[in-house]
Amino acid sequence: MKDNFSHNSGNYALYRPGYPNETFEYIKSQLSGFENAWDCGTGNGQVARELSEFFRKVEATDISKNQLENAEKRPNIRYSLQPAEATNFPDSVFDLIISAQAVHWFDFDKFYAEVKRCLKPDGLLVLLGYSLFSSNTSTNNIIYDFYTNIIGPYWDPERKYLDNAYHSIPFPFKEIEPPEFSIEYQWEIEHLLGYLRTWSAVKHYKEANDKDPVSFIEPELRETFGAQNKVRFPILIRLGKL
């Protein structure tokens, strides 16, 4: 599992989008129990926080110490520094195992072996994520060129799984077909620019060239996006049972 998000973990927590309440209500409807959940690759803990509202105990793991230090603390959330592919959890303990915007970084075979070991017989696995956002047409054109051409060569190979809406990820489970979900925000331009600067390819570009590529498109974005505008994120979700 790669760690692309330890640097500026506070910005990651501040600027990254969340998931709509409808998504969690749907996940709840598919669960057989509410005792124990594992949020794998928890990052800033945004999903763990949601799970803590309806689970007795939430285990939240990540390989980034900085991310865990920036995660929101709750009495029934236990954060631990562990890789997705090898944990110290007992067998058959979780009603839910969920990974949000993280599974594409994992070793699939090893992670799924851990899922099958730790999941209860009637437990649920959920892979959650979001793909490239959209806004107004002019902004979309700038972002698409930036995403594809300016920083395109700097994306990790795993990015293709998000571009394919997680459909090309192996999924050796009895799959449940979910409805479609999305989330919309009214973002100020500063939030949009901050979000773009959390992208792993932006960080890779800066490391390679000692320049911030977001600055190349910032003047155009300020013009097309304006002081505030709508952004919409399609939600990626796959669910399955043993």
mmCIF file with all atom_site columns, C-alpha atoms in Angstrom, residues 63-231:
data_model
loop_
_atom_site.group_PDB
_atom_site.id
_atom_site.type_symbol
_atom_site.label_atom_id
_atom_site.label_alt_id
_atom_site.label_comp_id
_atom_site.label_asym_id
_atom_site.label_entity_id
_atom_site.label_seq_id
_atom_site.pdbx_PDB_ins_code
_atom_site.Cartn_x
_atom_site.Cartn_y
_atom_site.Cartn_z
_atom_site.occupancy
_atom_site.B_iso_or_equiv
_atom_site.pdbx_formal_charge
_atom_site.auth_seq_id
_atom_site.auth_comp_id
_atom_site.auth_asym_id
_atom_site.auth_atom_id
_atom_site.pdbx_PDB_model_num
ATOM 1   C CA . ILE A 1 63  ? -0.471  3.501   7.208   1.00 0.00 ? 63  ILE A CA 1
ATOM 2   C CA . SER A 1 64  ? -0.125  7.279   7.566   1.00 0.00 ? 64  SER A CA 1
ATOM 3   C CA . LYS A 1 65  ? 0.651   8.389   11.103  1.00 0.00 ? 65  LYS A CA 1
ATOM 4   C CA . ASN A 1 66  ? 0.097   12.016  10.109  1.00 0.00 ? 66  ASN A CA 1
ATOM 5   C CA . GLN A 1 67  ? -3.349  11.265  8.750   1.00 0.00 ? 67  GLN A CA 1
ATOM 6   C CA . LEU A 1 68  ? -4.340  9.447   11.919  1.00 0.00 ? 68  LEU A CA 1
ATOM 7   C CA . GLU A 1 69  ? -3.110  12.335  14.044  1.00 0.00 ? 69  GLU A CA 1
ATOM 8   C CA . ASN A 1 70  ? -5.438  14.662  12.098  1.00 0.00 ? 70  ASN A CA 1
ATOM 9   C CA . ALA A 1 71  ? -8.437  12.333  12.350  1.00 0.00 ? 71  ALA A CA 1
ATOM 10  C CA . GLU A 1 72  ? -11.432 13.327  14.438  1.00 0.00 ? 72  GLU A CA 1
ATOM 11  C CA . LYS A 1 73  ? -11.544 11.467  17.747  1.00 0.00 ? 73  LYS A CA 1
ATOM 12  C CA . ARG A 1 74  ? -14.679 9.763   19.057  1.00 0.00 ? 74  ARG A CA 1
ATOM 13  C CA . PRO A 1 75  ? -15.064 7.503   22.135  1.00 0.00 ? 75  PRO A CA 1
ATOM 14  C CA . ASN A 1 76  ? -16.076 4.483   20.038  1.00 0.00 ? 76  ASN A CA 1
ATOM 15  C CA . ILE A 1 77  ? -13.430 4.896   17.317  1.00 0.00 ? 77  ILE A CA 1
ATOM 16  C CA . ARG A 1 78  ? -10.044 3.239   17.776  1.00 0.00 ? 78  ARG A CA 1
ATOM 17  C CA . TYR A 1 79  ? -7.384  4.414   15.336  1.00 0.00 ? 79  TYR A CA 1
ATOM 18  C CA . SER A 1 80  ? -4.393  2.196   14.657  1.00 0.00 ? 80  SER A CA 1
ATOM 19  C CA . LEU A 1 81  ? -1.365  2.251   12.354  1.00 0.00 ? 81  LEU A CA 1
ATOM 20  C CA . GLN A 1 82  ? -1.813  -0.933  10.325  1.00 0.00 ? 82  GLN A CA 1
ATOM 21  C CA . PRO A 1 83  ? -1.608  -1.919  6.654   1.00 0.00 ? 83  PRO A CA 1
ATOM 22  C CA . ALA A 1 84  ? -4.760  -3.098  4.918   1.00 0.00 ? 84  ALA A CA 1
ATOM 23  C CA . GLU A 1 85  ? -3.178  -6.407  4.028   1.00 0.00 ? 85  GLU A CA 1
ATOM 24  C CA . ALA A 1 86  ? -2.088  -7.550  7.510   1.00 0.00 ? 86  ALA A CA 1
ATOM 25  C CA . THR A 1 87  ? -3.903  -6.576  10.699  1.00 0.00 ? 87  THR A CA 1
ATOM 26  C CA . ASN A 1 88  ? -4.072  -7.843  14.269  1.00 0.00 ? 88  ASN A CA 1
ATOM 27  C CA . PHE A 1 89  ? -7.861  -8.198  14.259  1.00 0.00 ? 89  PHE A CA 1
ATOM 28  C CA . PRO A 1 90  ? -9.442  -11.525 15.268  1.00 0.00 ? 90  PRO A CA 1
ATOM 29  C CA . ASP A 1 91  ? -11.285 -13.745 12.822  1.00 0.00 ? 91  ASP A CA 1
ATOM 30  C CA . SER A 1 92  ? -14.953 -13.199 11.935  1.00 0.00 ? 92  SER A CA 1
ATOM 31  C CA . VAL A 1 93  ? -15.375 -10.032 13.991  1.00 0.00 ? 93  VAL A CA 1
ATOM 32  C CA . PHE A 1 94  ? -16.729 -7.318  11.666  1.00 0.00 ? 94  PHE A CA 1
ATOM 33  C CA . ASP A 1 95  ? -20.282 -6.666  10.552  1.00 0.00 ? 95  ASP A CA 1
ATOM 34  C CA . LEU A 1 96  ? -18.920 -4.140  8.061   1.00 0.00 ? 96  LEU A CA 1
ATOM 35  C CA . ILE A 1 97  ? -15.562 -3.638  6.376   1.00 0.00 ? 97  ILE A CA 1
ATOM 36  C CA . ILE A 1 98  ? -15.388 -0.436  4.355   1.00 0.00 ? 98  ILE A CA 1
ATOM 37  C CA . SER A 1 99  ? -12.647 1.268   2.401   1.00 0.00 ? 99  SER A CA 1
ATOM 38  C CA . ALA A 1 100 ? -13.233 4.792   1.104   1.00 0.00 ? 100 ALA A CA 1
ATOM 39  C CA . GLN A 1 101 ? -11.058 6.271   -1.660  1.00 0.00 ? 101 GLN A CA 1
ATOM 40  C CA . ALA A 1 102 ? -8.280  3.871   -0.684  1.00 0.00 ? 102 ALA A CA 1
ATOM 41  C CA . VAL A 1 103 ? -8.737  0.332   -2.020  1.00 0.00 ? 103 VAL A CA 1
ATOM 42  C CA . HIS A 1 104 ? -6.990  1.144   -5.318  1.00 0.00 ? 104 HIS A CA 1
ATOM 43  C CA . TRP A 1 105 ? -3.742  1.513   -3.350  1.00 0.00 ? 105 TRP A CA 1
ATOM 44  C CA . PHE A 1 106 ? -4.004  -1.955  -1.778  1.00 0.00 ? 106 PHE A CA 1
ATOM 45  C CA . ASP A 1 107 ? -2.631  -5.325  -2.796  1.00 0.00 ? 107 ASP A CA 1
ATOM 46  C CA . PHE A 1 108 ? -6.014  -6.741  -3.767  1.00 0.00 ? 108 PHE A CA 1
ATOM 47  C CA . ASP A 1 109 ? -5.301  -10.413 -3.131  1.00 0.00 ? 109 ASP A CA 1
ATOM 48  C CA . LYS A 1 110 ? -3.835  -9.816  0.321   1.00 0.00 ? 110 LYS A CA 1
ATOM 49  C CA . PHE A 1 111 ? -6.501  -7.309  1.320   1.00 0.00 ? 111 PHE A CA 1
ATOM 50  C CA . TYR A 1 112 ? -9.326  -9.595  0.223   1.00 0.00 ? 112 TYR A CA 1
ATOM 51  C CA . ALA A 1 113 ? -7.764  -12.470 2.147   1.00 0.00 ? 113 ALA A CA 1
ATOM 52  C CA . GLU A 1 114 ? -7.837  -10.242 5.230   1.00 0.00 ? 114 GLU A CA 1
ATOM 53  C CA . VAL A 1 115 ? -11.438 -9.261  4.513   1.00 0.00 ? 115 VAL A CA 1
ATOM 54  C CA . LYS A 1 116 ? -12.517 -12.897 4.254   1.00 0.00 ? 116 LYS A CA 1
ATOM 55  C CA . ARG A 1 117 ? -10.701 -13.691 7.501   1.00 0.00 ? 117 ARG A CA 1
ATOM 56  C CA . CYS A 1 118 ? -12.099 -10.772 9.519   1.00 0.00 ? 118 CYS A CA 1
ATOM 57  C CA . LEU A 1 119 ? -15.628 -10.445 8.136   1.00 0.00 ? 119 LEU A CA 1
ATOM 58  C CA . LYS A 1 120 ? -18.525 -12.182 9.882   1.00 0.00 ? 120 LYS A CA 1
ATOM 59  C CA . PRO A 1 121 ? -20.298 -14.810 7.747   1.00 0.00 ? 121 PRO A CA 1
ATOM 60  C CA . ASP A 1 122 ? -23.186 -12.390 7.158   1.00 0.00 ? 122 ASP A CA 1
ATOM 61  C CA . GLY A 1 123 ? -20.959 -9.272  7.095   1.00 0.00 ? 123 GLY A CA 1
ATOM 62  C CA . LEU A 1 124 ? -20.761 -6.672  4.352   1.00 0.00 ? 124 LEU A CA 1
ATOM 63  C CA . LEU A 1 125 ? -17.792 -5.341  2.362   1.00 0.00 ? 125 LEU A CA 1
ATOM 64  C CA . VAL A 1 126 ? -18.119 -1.848  0.882   1.00 0.00 ? 126 VAL A CA 1
ATOM 65  C CA . LEU A 1 127 ? -15.701 -0.128  -1.468  1.00 0.00 ? 127 LEU A CA 1
ATOM 66  C CA . LEU A 1 128 ? -16.460 3.570   -1.591  1.00 0.00 ? 128 LEU A CA 1
ATOM 67  C CA . GLY A 1 129 ? -14.948 6.431   -3.519  1.00 0.00 ? 129 GLY A CA 1
ATOM 68  C CA . TYR A 1 130 ? -15.553 9.385   -5.809  1.00 0.00 ? 130 TYR A CA 1
ATOM 69  C CA . SER A 1 131 ? -14.322 10.215  -9.281  1.00 0.00 ? 131 SER A CA 1
ATOM 70  C CA . LEU A 1 132 ? -13.481 13.447  -11.083 1.00 0.00 ? 132 LEU A CA 1
ATOM 71  C CA . PHE A 1 133 ? -15.860 16.264  -10.175 1.00 0.00 ? 133 PHE A CA 1
ATOM 72  C CA . SER A 1 134 ? -17.807 18.434  -12.574 1.00 0.00 ? 134 SER A CA 1
ATOM 73  C CA . SER A 1 135 ? -18.854 22.082  -12.463 1.00 0.00 ? 135 SER A CA 1
ATOM 74  C CA . ASN A 1 136 ? -19.775 24.529  -15.235 1.00 0.00 ? 136 ASN A CA 1
ATOM 75  C CA . THR A 1 137 ? -18.674 23.723  -18.787 1.00 0.00 ? 137 THR A CA 1
ATOM 76  C CA . SER A 1 138 ? -15.769 26.177  -18.962 1.00 0.00 ? 138 SER A CA 1
ATOM 77  C CA . THR A 1 139 ? -14.371 25.008  -15.628 1.00 0.00 ? 139 THR A CA 1
ATOM 78  C CA . ASN A 1 140 ? -14.796 21.373  -16.683 1.00 0.00 ? 140 ASN A CA 1
ATOM 79  C CA . ASN A 1 141 ? -12.729 21.986  -19.811 1.00 0.00 ? 141 ASN A CA 1
ATOM 80  C CA . ILE A 1 142 ? -9.886  23.555  -17.820 1.00 0.00 ? 142 ILE A CA 1
ATOM 81  C CA . ILE A 1 143 ? -9.924  20.768  -15.230 1.00 0.00 ? 143 ILE A CA 1
ATOM 82  C CA . TYR A 1 144 ? -10.015 18.025  -17.868 1.00 0.00 ? 144 TYR A CA 1
ATOM 83  C CA . ASP A 1 145 ? -6.973  19.463  -19.663 1.00 0.00 ? 145 ASP A CA 1
ATOM 84  C CA . PHE A 1 146 ? -5.162  19.875  -16.352 1.00 0.00 ? 146 PHE A CA 1
ATOM 85  C CA . TYR A 1 147 ? -6.065  16.354  -15.234 1.00 0.00 ? 147 TYR A CA 1
ATOM 86  C CA . THR A 1 148 ? -5.173  14.699  -18.531 1.00 0.00 ? 148 THR A CA 1
ATOM 87  C CA . ASN A 1 149 ? -2.336  16.714  -20.036 1.00 0.00 ? 149 ASN A CA 1
ATOM 88  C CA . ILE A 1 150 ? -0.586  18.886  -17.444 1.00 0.00 ? 150 ILE A CA 1
ATOM 89  C CA . ILE A 1 151 ? -0.472  16.422  -14.545 1.00 0.00 ? 151 ILE A CA 1
ATOM 90  C CA . GLY A 1 152 ? -1.608  13.327  -16.467 1.00 0.00 ? 152 GLY A CA 1
ATOM 91  C CA . PRO A 1 153 ? 1.862   11.727  -16.611 1.00 0.00 ? 153 PRO A CA 1
ATOM 92  C CA . TYR A 1 154 ? 2.255   12.179  -12.853 1.00 0.00 ? 154 TYR A CA 1
ATOM 93  C CA . TRP A 1 155 ? -0.718  10.080  -11.759 1.00 0.00 ? 155 TRP A CA 1
ATOM 94  C CA . ASP A 1 156 ? 0.126   6.749   -10.153 1.00 0.00 ? 156 ASP A CA 1
ATOM 95  C CA . PRO A 1 157 ? -0.939  3.740   -12.247 1.00 0.00 ? 157 PRO A CA 1
ATOM 96  C CA . GLU A 1 158 ? -3.602  2.941   -9.634  1.00 0.00 ? 158 GLU A CA 1
ATOM 97  C CA . ARG A 1 159 ? -5.535  6.063   -10.642 1.00 0.00 ? 159 ARG A CA 1
ATOM 98  C CA . LYS A 1 160 ? -7.026  4.092   -13.533 1.00 0.00 ? 160 LYS A CA 1
ATOM 99  C CA . TYR A 1 161 ? -9.237  2.235   -11.070 1.00 0.00 ? 161 TYR A CA 1
ATOM 100 C CA . LEU A 1 162 ? -10.956 5.491   -10.085 1.00 0.00 ? 162 LEU A CA 1
ATOM 101 C CA . ASP A 1 163 ? -11.250 6.533   -13.718 1.00 0.00 ? 163 ASP A CA 1
ATOM 102 C CA . ASN A 1 164 ? -12.974 3.191   -14.356 1.00 0.00 ? 164 ASN A CA 1
ATOM 103 C CA . ALA A 1 165 ? -15.369 3.834   -11.433 1.00 0.00 ? 165 ALA A CA 1
ATOM 104 C CA . TYR A 1 166 ? -13.867 0.834   -9.566  1.00 0.00 ? 166 TYR A CA 1
ATOM 105 C CA . HIS A 1 167 ? -15.425 -1.545  -12.111 1.00 0.00 ? 167 HIS A CA 1
ATOM 106 C CA . SER A 1 168 ? -12.023 -2.895  -13.169 1.00 0.00 ? 168 SER A CA 1
ATOM 107 C CA . ILE A 1 169 ? -11.066 -3.791  -9.597  1.00 0.00 ? 169 ILE A CA 1
ATOM 108 C CA . PRO A 1 170 ? -11.331 -7.538  -8.898  1.00 0.00 ? 170 PRO A CA 1
ATOM 109 C CA . PHE A 1 171 ? -14.234 -8.265  -6.568  1.00 0.00 ? 171 PHE A CA 1
ATOM 110 C CA . PRO A 1 172 ? -14.463 -11.924 -5.470  1.00 0.00 ? 172 PRO A CA 1
ATOM 111 C CA . PHE A 1 173 ? -17.670 -11.516 -3.461  1.00 0.00 ? 173 PHE A CA 1
ATOM 112 C CA . LYS A 1 174 ? -21.407 -11.941 -3.966  1.00 0.00 ? 174 LYS A CA 1
ATOM 113 C CA . GLU A 1 175 ? -22.077 -8.499  -5.337  1.00 0.00 ? 175 GLU A CA 1
ATOM 114 C CA . ILE A 1 176 ? -25.043 -6.298  -4.455  1.00 0.00 ? 176 ILE A CA 1
ATOM 115 C CA . GLU A 1 177 ? -26.114 -3.797  -7.122  1.00 0.00 ? 177 GLU A CA 1
ATOM 116 C CA . PRO A 1 178 ? -26.465 -0.337  -5.503  1.00 0.00 ? 178 PRO A CA 1
ATOM 117 C CA . PRO A 1 179 ? -28.370 2.734   -6.673  1.00 0.00 ? 179 PRO A CA 1
ATOM 118 C CA . GLU A 1 180 ? -26.440 5.725   -8.007  1.00 0.00 ? 180 GLU A CA 1
ATOM 119 C CA . PHE A 1 181 ? -25.230 8.385   -5.588  1.00 0.00 ? 181 PHE A CA 1
ATOM 120 C CA . SER A 1 182 ? -23.572 11.773  -5.945  1.00 0.00 ? 182 SER A CA 1
ATOM 121 C CA . ILE A 1 183 ? -22.798 14.729  -3.719  1.00 0.00 ? 183 ILE A CA 1
ATOM 122 C CA . GLU A 1 184 ? -22.907 18.431  -4.547  1.00 0.00 ? 184 GLU A CA 1
ATOM 123 C CA . TYR A 1 185 ? -21.295 21.407  -2.852  1.00 0.00 ? 185 TYR A CA 1
ATOM 124 C CA . GLN A 1 186 ? -21.186 25.153  -3.246  1.00 0.00 ? 186 GLN A CA 1
ATOM 125 C CA . TRP A 1 187 ? -17.460 25.749  -3.022  1.00 0.00 ? 187 TRP A CA 1
ATOM 126 C CA . GLU A 1 188 ? -15.568 28.987  -2.883  1.00 0.00 ? 188 GLU A CA 1
ATOM 127 C CA . ILE A 1 189 ? -12.718 29.237  -5.370  1.00 0.00 ? 189 ILE A CA 1
ATOM 128 C CA . GLU A 1 190 ? -10.144 28.978  -2.568  1.00 0.00 ? 190 GLU A CA 1
ATOM 129 C CA . HIS A 1 191 ? -11.625 25.636  -1.525  1.00 0.00 ? 191 HIS A CA 1
ATOM 130 C CA . LEU A 1 192 ? -11.449 24.348  -5.088  1.00 0.00 ? 192 LEU A CA 1
ATOM 131 C CA . LEU A 1 193 ? -7.796  25.389  -5.405  1.00 0.00 ? 193 LEU A CA 1
ATOM 132 C CA . GLY A 1 194 ? -7.013  23.823  -2.040  1.00 0.00 ? 194 GLY A CA 1
ATOM 133 C CA . TYR A 1 195 ? -8.681  20.589  -3.099  1.00 0.00 ? 195 TYR A CA 1
ATOM 134 C CA . LEU A 1 196 ? -6.703  20.426  -6.348  1.00 0.00 ? 196 LEU A CA 1
ATOM 135 C CA . ARG A 1 197 ? -3.499  20.806  -4.352  1.00 0.00 ? 197 ARG A CA 1
ATOM 136 C CA . THR A 1 198 ? -4.321  17.631  -2.399  1.00 0.00 ? 198 THR A CA 1
ATOM 137 C CA . TRP A 1 199 ? -4.199  15.528  -5.593  1.00 0.00 ? 199 TRP A CA 1
ATOM 138 C CA . SER A 1 200 ? -1.355  13.029  -5.540  1.00 0.00 ? 200 SER A CA 1
ATOM 139 C CA . ALA A 1 201 ? -0.358  13.874  -9.136  1.00 0.00 ? 201 ALA A CA 1
ATOM 140 C CA . VAL A 1 202 ? -0.048  17.545  -8.185  1.00 0.00 ? 202 VAL A CA 1
ATOM 141 C CA . LYS A 1 203 ? 2.301   16.555  -5.372  1.00 0.00 ? 203 LYS A CA 1
ATOM 142 C CA . HIS A 1 204 ? 4.321   14.335  -7.728  1.00 0.00 ? 204 HIS A CA 1
ATOM 143 C CA . TYR A 1 205 ? 4.576   17.182  -10.256 1.00 0.00 ? 205 TYR A CA 1
ATOM 144 C CA . LYS A 1 206 ? 5.819   19.599  -7.592  1.00 0.00 ? 206 LYS A CA 1
ATOM 145 C CA . GLU A 1 207 ? 8.401   17.100  -6.372  1.00 0.00 ? 207 GLU A CA 1
ATOM 146 C CA . ALA A 1 208 ? 9.679   16.520  -9.919  1.00 0.00 ? 208 ALA A CA 1
ATOM 147 C CA . ASN A 1 209 ? 9.643   20.131  -11.165 1.00 0.00 ? 209 ASN A CA 1
ATOM 148 C CA . ASP A 1 210 ? 9.723   22.302  -8.038  1.00 0.00 ? 210 ASP A CA 1
ATOM 149 C CA . LYS A 1 211 ? 6.660   24.144  -9.356  1.00 0.00 ? 211 LYS A CA 1
ATOM 150 C CA . ASP A 1 212 ? 3.008   24.180  -8.319  1.00 0.00 ? 212 ASP A CA 1
ATOM 151 C CA . PRO A 1 213 ? 1.038   23.132  -11.419 1.00 0.00 ? 213 PRO A CA 1
ATOM 152 C CA . VAL A 1 214 ? -2.222  24.468  -9.970  1.00 0.00 ? 214 VAL A CA 1
ATOM 153 C CA . SER A 1 215 ? -0.780  27.971  -10.350 1.00 0.00 ? 215 SER A CA 1
ATOM 154 C CA . PHE A 1 216 ? -0.751  27.445  -14.147 1.00 0.00 ? 216 PHE A CA 1
ATOM 155 C CA . ILE A 1 217 ? -4.552  27.226  -14.280 1.00 0.00 ? 217 ILE A CA 1
ATOM 156 C CA . GLU A 1 218 ? -5.450  29.397  -11.284 1.00 0.00 ? 218 GLU A CA 1
ATOM 157 C CA . PRO A 1 219 ? -6.106  32.632  -13.244 1.00 0.00 ? 219 PRO A CA 1
ATOM 158 C CA . GLU A 1 220 ? -8.435  30.838  -15.683 1.00 0.00 ? 220 GLU A CA 1
ATOM 159 C CA . LEU A 1 221 ? -10.225 29.021  -12.881 1.00 0.00 ? 221 LEU A CA 1
ATOM 160 C CA . ARG A 1 222 ? -10.812 32.238  -10.973 1.00 0.00 ? 222 ARG A CA 1
ATOM 161 C CA . GLU A 1 223 ? -12.462 33.630  -14.119 1.00 0.00 ? 223 GLU A CA 1
ATOM 162 C CA . THR A 1 224 ? -14.607 30.622  -15.079 1.00 0.00 ? 224 THR A CA 1
ATOM 163 C CA . PHE A 1 225 ? -15.494 29.356  -11.614 1.00 0.00 ? 225 PHE A CA 1
ATOM 164 C CA . GLY A 1 226 ? -16.007 32.742  -10.027 1.00 0.00 ? 226 GLY A CA 1
ATOM 165 C CA . ALA A 1 227 ? -15.967 33.442  -6.310  1.00 0.00 ? 227 ALA A CA 1
ATOM 166 C CA . GLN A 1 228 ? -18.276 30.489  -5.642  1.00 0.00 ? 228 GLN A CA 1
ATOM 167 C CA . ASN A 1 229 ? -19.821 27.745  -7.732  1.00 0.00 ? 229 ASN A CA 1
ATOM 168 C CA . LYS A 1 230 ? -21.279 24.259  -7.725  1.00 0.00 ? 230 LYS A CA 1
ATOM 169 C CA . VAL A 1 231 ? -19.180 21.097  -7.815  1.00 0.00 ? 231 VAL A CA 1
#
